Amino acid sequence: MIATSVQNQIKQQVSQDATFARLYKYRQNQFFQRLEVYWDDVIRPLHHLYGHLDNFELWLADTITRIGRAYAERPADLHQLDEKRLLQPDWFQKSTMLGYVAYTERFAGSLSGVADKIAYLNELGVTYLHLMPLLQPRHGANDGGYAVMDYRQVNSRLGSMADLAHLATELRHNNISLCIDLVCNHTAKEHEWANKARAGDTTYQDYYLMFPDRTLPDAYEENLREIFPDFKPGNFTYYDDLQKWVWTTFNEYQWDLNYHNPAVFTEMVEIMLYLANQGVEILRLDAVAFMWKRLGTNCENQPEAHLILQAFRALCRLAAPGLLLKAEAIVSPPDLVPYLGRGVAANKECHIAYHNVLMVMLWSCLAERKAVLATKALQNMPPIPGGTSWVTYARCHDDIGWAITEEDAAQVGLDGYAHRAFLSDFYTGRFEGTFAAGTTFQFNPKNNDRRVNGSLASLAGLETAVANANWSEVELAIRRILLLHNLIFAYGGIPLIYMGDEIGLLNDHSYLDDPDLAEDSRWIHRPFMDWDKAAERHDTQTITGRIYTNLCQLVAARQRTKVLHAETAVYPIWANNDHVFALLRDNPRGRLLILANVTENHQTVSRHRLHELGFTGLLINRLTEQPINMWQDLTLEPYQVIWLQQAP
Ligand code: GLC
């Protein structure tokens, strides 16, 4: 391990940095105090990753000096924000948190347009706004902005970096934290580093993973998945000018970065702090599962990918302790929780992570009209570390991949393969009698994997019901939409409303007219905001109004139900009715029983079961604040959800 004398040398080097040296002494001391407190968290992952390199200590000192500079450059109001966050570390775990996710252009035209929509967001109760990739992407096709050419520029179609900083401040004054994407696994092949690599600069060739022939790519391929088999077969692309194969997990124009090279790590952490210094409060770290490659493995979820995230966290903490890191790791259930840290790294990795398993299970419940698999699979997941939180969602901008393990399925008597195939068929309209109107994404004939696209409302049945003018089906679809939102609100974590879902927007086929988008059917559920429809949102005679006003009531119920704080453990439990999904939220804040009927029929939960779970005496449904009669069995209407709590 690294001696304390090294720590002292590093402090010296930091103090000599011209920018840092200009700080008041007390500010300098604050940085050094953090360095002391977080020293072990900084050194442990970095030593594992790069400690074997000859120049490790030099590199470490240089990297920490750069962090010191970013600290020195952090604007005063953001230092103040850091203080506030340190005083209230559970700020993002509170039941008042509500996320909203939107494409800047499709929601409001530009960054300044977003500022004009703050009133709309406030009305909904939003406290966290994720604006989809907005850093300068390559021109032409760019995977929805996930092929970044310049991390220090905003997409010129949306505004400038100054506009972003201005928007972040304005949002913060309205109690909304800004989240943006940081695509840290790959760059566009037009990024400056890639250009230099192509021009023959070996320093920059080492920023990527390049191979002179097929020997290693073939060896790696034996265990790799294909992420976008329709767009591009395999994980490597050959470039004639380079005469090399380049690692390209996603599209051909997205080059994977080489984190075996510590220079890449340092560049990325500097970019993170640069963005944090613009006022970004949450960084969504894209595709983190792929950040480390190891021959003989599928190169996903490698221990080193976790160490990189832990090192990001520790270093960001030195300069911008208020910054939150969010893991975008859409992986199978056993691989997910570790992104929030485990063992010595518990709550020392990402603060928040997408709960893709919950998302999948909710759709599975609705298709099957049964909650058995969801209950078991979620029970099988370990608890998350204290101080961290899920990000819960029912739909996002990506396709749905059925993250269901063979083991979980087998435990409830299902065949994993067959169940995944059933869900794909159900949600792409291939299953007789389905309510869903989704489409297939990236069908892979090699393993029969069929992922699903479609807007939340269309997948929940609204599109088909409206097309058939079948009003009882419309009613059921609205209830499904509300049930999905209800459960992401109640499960624990920051729930995300995906733009347009609050007003039930359907599939949008207009992407087919844009040659840069037409190939990628995920655009079917990335619509333009329909502000005319939104104008109907208060009219409960309309479908829009039914969805929106009920959603607002849900938001209000969540805000006042403090036991929904993310620190309150969640236990999926058996309601003794396969068609009812039951969650127990339990900690000293209180106990809440969430019961969700996942079918279009009435369902009953026996009062004995409720008594067994400790729910006796006077009970209240927190959603309506109405008392519940406990002397009879509890009947749930089609798709009804109840939040049961004992009256104080
Ligand atoms: C993430 C994004 C997805 C993108 C991929 C590659 O999974 O959510 O939209 O295609 O990363 O950047």
Short mmCIF file of N, CA and C in Angstrom, two decimals, residues 297-412:
data_model
loop_
_atom_site.label_atom_id
_atom_site.label_comp_id
_atom_site.label_asym_id
_atom_site.label_seq_id
_atom_site.Cartn_x
_atom_site.Cartn_y
_atom_site.Cartn_z
N THR A 297 -13.90 -13.97 -20.58
CA THR A 297 -15.17 -13.61 -19.92
C THR A 297 -16.04 -12.87 -20.95
N ASN A 298 -17.27 -12.56 -20.54
CA ASN A 298 -18.12 -11.79 -21.46
C ASN A 298 -17.79 -10.29 -21.40
N CYS A 299 -16.76 -9.96 -20.64
CA CYS A 299 -16.29 -8.56 -20.54
C CYS A 299 -17.40 -7.62 -20.04
N GLU A 300 -18.29 -8.14 -19.22
CA GLU A 300 -19.31 -7.31 -18.58
C GLU A 300 -19.19 -7.53 -17.08
N ASN A 301 -19.48 -6.48 -16.32
CA ASN A 301 -19.51 -6.56 -14.84
C ASN A 301 -18.21 -7.09 -14.24
N GLN A 302 -17.09 -6.80 -14.86
CA GLN A 302 -15.81 -7.26 -14.32
C GLN A 302 -15.50 -6.51 -13.02
N PRO A 303 -14.79 -7.15 -12.08
CA PRO A 303 -14.47 -6.46 -10.81
C PRO A 303 -13.82 -5.10 -11.05
N GLU A 304 -13.01 -5.00 -12.09
CA GLU A 304 -12.33 -3.72 -12.34
C GLU A 304 -13.30 -2.63 -12.78
N ALA A 305 -14.40 -3.01 -13.44
CA ALA A 305 -15.40 -1.98 -13.80
C ALA A 305 -15.94 -1.37 -12.51
N HIS A 306 -16.12 -2.21 -11.49
CA HIS A 306 -16.58 -1.69 -10.19
C HIS A 306 -15.51 -0.81 -9.55
N LEU A 307 -14.25 -1.23 -9.66
CA LEU A 307 -13.18 -0.43 -9.06
C LEU A 307 -13.07 0.95 -9.72
N ILE A 308 -13.27 0.99 -11.03
CA ILE A 308 -13.22 2.28 -11.73
C ILE A 308 -14.31 3.20 -11.16
N LEU A 309 -15.51 2.64 -10.98
CA LEU A 309 -16.60 3.46 -10.45
C LEU A 309 -16.30 3.92 -9.03
N GLN A 310 -15.72 3.02 -8.24
CA GLN A 310 -15.37 3.40 -6.86
C GLN A 310 -14.33 4.52 -6.85
N ALA A 311 -13.39 4.43 -7.78
CA ALA A 311 -12.36 5.47 -7.85
C ALA A 311 -12.97 6.79 -8.35
N PHE A 312 -13.87 6.72 -9.32
CA PHE A 312 -14.59 7.93 -9.77
C PHE A 312 -15.26 8.59 -8.56
N ARG A 313 -15.96 7.76 -7.79
CA ARG A 313 -16.73 8.29 -6.65
C ARG A 313 -15.79 8.97 -5.66
N ALA A 314 -14.70 8.26 -5.30
CA ALA A 314 -13.81 8.79 -4.27
C ALA A 314 -13.17 10.10 -4.73
N LEU A 315 -12.75 10.16 -5.99
CA LEU A 315 -12.08 11.37 -6.47
C LEU A 315 -13.07 12.53 -6.63
N CYS A 316 -14.28 12.22 -7.10
CA CYS A 316 -15.28 13.29 -7.23
C CYS A 316 -15.62 13.87 -5.86
N ARG A 317 -15.59 13.00 -4.85
CA ARG A 317 -15.90 13.44 -3.50
C ARG A 317 -14.94 14.49 -2.98
N LEU A 318 -13.70 14.44 -3.49
CA LEU A 318 -12.70 15.42 -3.04
C LEU A 318 -13.08 16.83 -3.51
N ALA A 319 -13.57 16.91 -4.73
CA ALA A 319 -13.79 18.23 -5.32
C ALA A 319 -15.25 18.65 -5.32
N ALA A 320 -16.15 17.68 -5.43
CA ALA A 320 -17.57 18.01 -5.57
C ALA A 320 -18.40 16.96 -4.83
N PRO A 321 -18.34 16.97 -3.50
CA PRO A 321 -18.99 15.88 -2.75
C PRO A 321 -20.52 15.84 -2.91
N GLY A 322 -21.08 16.91 -3.47
CA GLY A 322 -22.54 16.90 -3.67
C GLY A 322 -22.96 16.13 -4.91
N LEU A 323 -22.00 15.82 -5.77
CA LEU A 323 -22.33 15.16 -7.04
C LEU A 323 -22.78 13.71 -6.82
N LEU A 324 -23.84 13.33 -7.48
CA LEU A 324 -24.29 11.93 -7.41
C LEU A 324 -23.90 11.20 -8.69
N LEU A 325 -23.52 9.94 -8.53
CA LEU A 325 -23.23 9.09 -9.68
C LEU A 325 -24.32 8.04 -9.82
N LYS A 326 -24.79 7.91 -11.03
CA LYS A 326 -25.87 6.94 -11.30
C LYS A 326 -25.35 5.88 -12.27
N ALA A 327 -25.50 4.62 -11.89
CA ALA A 327 -25.04 3.53 -12.75
C ALA A 327 -26.12 3.17 -13.75
N GLU A 328 -25.72 3.18 -15.03
CA GLU A 328 -26.61 2.60 -16.03
C GLU A 328 -26.02 1.24 -16.37
N ALA A 329 -26.44 0.24 -15.60
CA ALA A 329 -25.97 -1.12 -15.83
C ALA A 329 -27.24 -1.95 -15.98
N ILE A 330 -27.59 -2.23 -17.22
CA ILE A 330 -28.84 -2.95 -17.46
C ILE A 330 -28.44 -4.42 -17.55
N VAL A 331 -28.35 -5.04 -16.41
CA VAL A 331 -27.75 -6.37 -16.31
C VAL A 331 -28.71 -7.32 -15.61
N SER A 332 -28.29 -8.58 -15.46
CA SER A 332 -29.20 -9.54 -14.87
C SER A 332 -29.19 -9.38 -13.35
N PRO A 333 -30.25 -9.89 -12.67
CA PRO A 333 -30.44 -9.58 -11.25
C PRO A 333 -29.19 -9.77 -10.38
N PRO A 334 -28.45 -10.87 -10.48
CA PRO A 334 -27.33 -11.02 -9.54
C PRO A 334 -26.21 -9.98 -9.76
N ASP A 335 -26.17 -9.41 -10.96
CA ASP A 335 -25.08 -8.47 -11.26
C ASP A 335 -25.41 -7.02 -10.91
N LEU A 336 -26.64 -6.77 -10.53
CA LEU A 336 -27.09 -5.38 -10.43
C LEU A 336 -26.70 -4.67 -9.13
N VAL A 337 -27.03 -5.27 -8.00
CA VAL A 337 -26.81 -4.60 -6.70
C VAL A 337 -25.34 -4.18 -6.49
N PRO A 338 -24.35 -4.98 -6.96
CA PRO A 338 -22.96 -4.57 -6.75
C PRO A 338 -22.62 -3.17 -7.26
N TYR A 339 -23.40 -2.62 -8.18
CA TYR A 339 -23.09 -1.27 -8.67
C TYR A 339 -23.33 -0.20 -7.60
N LEU A 340 -24.01 -0.58 -6.51
CA LEU A 340 -24.17 0.35 -5.39
C LEU A 340 -23.09 0.09 -4.33
N GLY A 341 -22.20 -0.82 -4.66
CA GLY A 341 -21.08 -1.12 -3.77
C GLY A 341 -21.40 -2.26 -2.84
N ARG A 342 -20.40 -3.09 -2.60
CA ARG A 342 -20.59 -4.16 -1.61
C ARG A 342 -19.28 -4.40 -0.87
N GLY A 343 -19.39 -5.11 0.26
CA GLY A 343 -18.19 -5.35 1.07
C GLY A 343 -17.60 -4.02 1.51
N VAL A 344 -16.27 -3.89 1.42
CA VAL A 344 -15.64 -2.63 1.84
C VAL A 344 -16.13 -1.45 1.01
N ALA A 345 -16.65 -1.73 -0.15
CA ALA A 345 -17.07 -0.64 -1.03
C ALA A 345 -18.56 -0.32 -0.90
N ALA A 346 -19.24 -0.89 0.10
CA ALA A 346 -20.68 -0.62 0.25
C ALA A 346 -20.91 0.89 0.36
N ASN A 347 -21.83 1.38 -0.46
CA ASN A 347 -22.10 2.83 -0.55
C ASN A 347 -20.84 3.62 -0.91
N LYS A 348 -19.93 2.99 -1.62
CA LYS A 348 -18.75 3.72 -2.08
C LYS A 348 -18.57 3.55 -3.59
N GLU A 349 -19.66 3.17 -4.23
CA GLU A 349 -19.57 3.06 -5.69
C GLU A 349 -20.57 4.08 -6.25
N CYS A 350 -21.60 3.64 -7.00
CA CYS A 350 -22.57 4.64 -7.45
C CYS A 350 -23.57 4.88 -6.33
N HIS A 351 -24.11 6.10 -6.27
CA HIS A 351 -25.11 6.40 -5.24
C HIS A 351 -26.45 5.79 -5.62
N ILE A 352 -26.71 5.78 -6.91
CA ILE A 352 -28.01 5.32 -7.39
C ILE A 352 -27.82 4.46 -8.65
N ALA A 353 -28.78 3.58 -8.88
CA ALA A 353 -28.68 2.69 -10.05
C ALA A 353 -30.09 2.37 -10.54
N TYR A 354 -30.20 2.21 -11.84
CA TYR A 354 -31.49 1.84 -12.43
C TYR A 354 -31.90 0.44 -11.98
N HIS A 355 -33.15 0.30 -11.57
CA HIS A 355 -33.64 -1.03 -11.19
C HIS A 355 -34.32 -1.67 -12.40
N ASN A 356 -33.50 -2.16 -13.33
CA ASN A 356 -34.10 -2.73 -14.55
C ASN A 356 -34.86 -4.02 -14.25
N VAL A 357 -34.49 -4.70 -13.15
CA VAL A 357 -35.17 -5.96 -12.84
C VAL A 357 -36.62 -5.66 -12.42
N LEU A 358 -36.80 -4.65 -11.59
CA LEU A 358 -38.16 -4.28 -11.20
C LEU A 358 -38.98 -3.93 -12.45
N MET A 359 -38.38 -3.16 -13.34
CA MET A 359 -39.08 -2.75 -14.56
C MET A 359 -39.56 -3.99 -15.33
N VAL A 360 -38.66 -4.93 -15.52
CA VAL A 360 -38.99 -6.15 -16.26
C VAL A 360 -40.11 -6.93 -15.53
N MET A 361 -39.98 -7.01 -14.22
CA MET A 361 -40.96 -7.79 -13.45
C MET A 361 -42.35 -7.18 -13.52
N LEU A 362 -42.42 -5.86 -13.56
CA LEU A 362 -43.74 -5.22 -13.64
C LEU A 362 -44.44 -5.59 -14.94
N TRP A 363 -43.68 -5.55 -16.03
CA TRP A 363 -44.28 -5.92 -17.32
C TRP A 363 -44.63 -7.41 -17.35
N SER A 364 -43.80 -8.20 -16.68
CA SER A 364 -44.07 -9.64 -16.62
C SER A 364 -45.38 -9.89 -15.87
N CYS A 365 -45.57 -9.20 -14.76
CA CYS A 365 -46.81 -9.34 -13.98
C CYS A 365 -48.04 -9.03 -14.85
N LEU A 366 -47.95 -7.94 -15.62
CA LEU A 366 -49.12 -7.52 -16.39
C LEU A 366 -49.44 -8.51 -17.50
N ALA A 367 -48.39 -9.07 -18.12
CA ALA A 367 -48.64 -10.01 -19.22
C ALA A 367 -49.21 -11.31 -18.67
N GLU A 368 -48.64 -11.76 -17.56
CA GLU A 368 -49.00 -13.07 -17.02
C GLU A 368 -50.21 -13.01 -16.11
N ARG A 369 -50.53 -11.80 -15.67
CA ARG A 369 -51.58 -11.59 -14.65
C ARG A 369 -51.23 -12.35 -13.37
N LYS A 370 -49.95 -12.43 -13.10
CA LYS A 370 -49.48 -13.13 -11.90
C LYS A 370 -48.25 -12.42 -11.35
N ALA A 371 -48.13 -12.44 -10.02
CA ALA A 371 -47.01 -11.74 -9.39
C ALA A 371 -45.99 -12.71 -8.79
N VAL A 372 -46.12 -13.98 -9.13
CA VAL A 372 -45.29 -14.99 -8.46
C VAL A 372 -43.80 -14.83 -8.82
N LEU A 373 -43.53 -14.71 -10.12
CA LEU A 373 -42.13 -14.57 -10.53
C LEU A 373 -41.53 -13.28 -9.97
N ALA A 374 -42.29 -12.19 -10.06
CA ALA A 374 -41.79 -10.90 -9.56
C ALA A 374 -41.45 -11.02 -8.07
N THR A 375 -42.33 -11.64 -7.33
CA THR A 375 -42.12 -11.76 -5.88
C THR A 375 -40.83 -12.53 -5.61
N LYS A 376 -40.69 -13.68 -6.27
CA LYS A 376 -39.53 -14.53 -6.01
C LYS A 376 -38.23 -13.86 -6.49
N ALA A 377 -38.26 -13.35 -7.71
CA ALA A 377 -37.02 -12.78 -8.27
C ALA A 377 -36.56 -11.59 -7.44
N LEU A 378 -37.49 -10.78 -6.99
CA LEU A 378 -37.10 -9.60 -6.21
C LEU A 378 -36.69 -10.00 -4.80
N GLN A 379 -37.32 -11.06 -4.28
CA GLN A 379 -36.87 -11.58 -2.98
C GLN A 379 -35.43 -12.07 -3.07
N ASN A 380 -35.08 -12.64 -4.21
CA ASN A 380 -33.74 -13.22 -4.36
C ASN A 380 -32.64 -12.17 -4.46
N MET A 381 -33.01 -10.92 -4.66
CA MET A 381 -31.97 -9.90 -4.77
C MET A 381 -31.55 -9.42 -3.38
N PRO A 382 -30.25 -9.28 -3.15
CA PRO A 382 -29.81 -8.82 -1.83
C PRO A 382 -30.23 -7.37 -1.60
N PRO A 383 -30.26 -6.96 -0.33
CA PRO A 383 -30.62 -5.56 -0.06
C PRO A 383 -29.52 -4.62 -0.55
N ILE A 384 -29.87 -3.37 -0.76
CA ILE A 384 -28.86 -2.41 -1.21
C ILE A 384 -28.23 -1.74 0.02
N PRO A 385 -26.99 -1.26 -0.12
CA PRO A 385 -26.34 -0.64 1.04
C PRO A 385 -27.08 0.61 1.51
N GLY A 386 -27.03 0.85 2.83
CA GLY A 386 -27.60 2.06 3.38
C GLY A 386 -26.97 3.26 2.70
N GLY A 387 -27.75 4.31 2.53
CA GLY A 387 -27.21 5.53 1.91
C GLY A 387 -27.31 5.54 0.40
N THR A 388 -27.69 4.41 -0.20
CA THR A 388 -27.84 4.38 -1.66
C THR A 388 -29.32 4.26 -2.00
N SER A 389 -29.61 4.32 -3.25
CA SER A 389 -31.02 4.26 -3.64
C SER A 389 -31.18 3.72 -5.05
N TRP A 390 -32.30 3.08 -5.27
CA TRP A 390 -32.64 2.70 -6.64
C TRP A 390 -33.15 3.91 -7.40
N VAL A 391 -33.07 3.81 -8.72
CA VAL A 391 -33.84 4.69 -9.58
C VAL A 391 -34.86 3.75 -10.21
N THR A 392 -36.13 4.00 -9.93
CA THR A 392 -37.16 3.07 -10.41
C THR A 392 -37.86 3.66 -11.63
N TYR A 393 -38.22 2.79 -12.55
CA TYR A 393 -38.83 3.28 -13.79
C TYR A 393 -39.64 2.17 -14.43
N ALA A 394 -40.62 2.57 -15.22
CA ALA A 394 -41.40 1.56 -15.94
C ALA A 394 -41.02 1.57 -17.42
N ARG A 395 -40.66 2.76 -17.93
CA ARG A 395 -40.19 2.85 -19.32
C ARG A 395 -39.04 3.83 -19.37
N CYS A 396 -38.16 3.62 -20.33
CA CYS A 396 -37.09 4.60 -20.57
C CYS A 396 -36.93 4.70 -22.09
N HIS A 397 -35.84 5.30 -22.52
CA HIS A 397 -35.64 5.53 -23.96
C HIS A 397 -35.16 4.27 -24.67
N ASP A 398 -34.75 3.25 -23.89
CA ASP A 398 -34.22 2.03 -24.51
C ASP A 398 -35.31 0.96 -24.67
N ASP A 399 -34.92 -0.08 -25.37
CA ASP A 399 -35.77 -1.26 -25.51
C ASP A 399 -35.86 -1.98 -24.15
N ILE A 400 -36.81 -2.90 -24.05
CA ILE A 400 -36.87 -3.74 -22.84
C ILE A 400 -36.22 -5.08 -23.17
N GLY A 401 -35.21 -5.44 -22.38
CA GLY A 401 -34.59 -6.76 -22.51
C GLY A 401 -35.00 -7.55 -21.28
N TRP A 402 -35.36 -8.80 -21.48
CA TRP A 402 -35.99 -9.56 -20.39
C TRP A 402 -34.94 -10.13 -19.43
N ALA A 403 -34.55 -9.32 -18.45
CA ALA A 403 -33.52 -9.72 -17.48
C ALA A 403 -34.14 -10.67 -16.45
N ILE A 404 -34.33 -11.91 -16.88
CA ILE A 404 -34.93 -12.93 -16.00
C ILE A 404 -33.99 -14.13 -16.03
N THR A 405 -33.53 -14.55 -14.87
CA THR A 405 -32.57 -15.67 -14.88
C THR A 405 -33.32 -17.01 -14.91
N GLU A 406 -32.60 -18.02 -15.40
CA GLU A 406 -33.17 -19.39 -15.42
C GLU A 406 -33.53 -19.80 -14.00
N GLU A 407 -32.63 -19.44 -13.06
CA GLU A 407 -32.80 -19.88 -11.66
C GLU A 407 -34.08 -19.30 -11.06
N ASP A 408 -34.26 -17.99 -11.23
CA ASP A 408 -35.46 -17.36 -10.67
C ASP A 408 -36.72 -17.98 -11.27
N ALA A 409 -36.68 -18.16 -12.58
CA ALA A 409 -37.86 -18.72 -13.26
C ALA A 409 -38.14 -20.13 -12.74
N ALA A 410 -37.07 -20.93 -12.66
CA ALA A 410 -37.25 -22.33 -12.24
C ALA A 410 -37.84 -22.42 -10.83
N GLN A 411 -37.46 -21.50 -9.99
CA GLN A 411 -37.96 -21.54 -8.61
C GLN A 411 -39.48 -21.38 -8.52
N VAL A 412 -40.07 -20.80 -9.54
CA VAL A 412 -41.54 -20.67 -9.50
C VAL A 412 -42.18 -21.52 -10.60
#
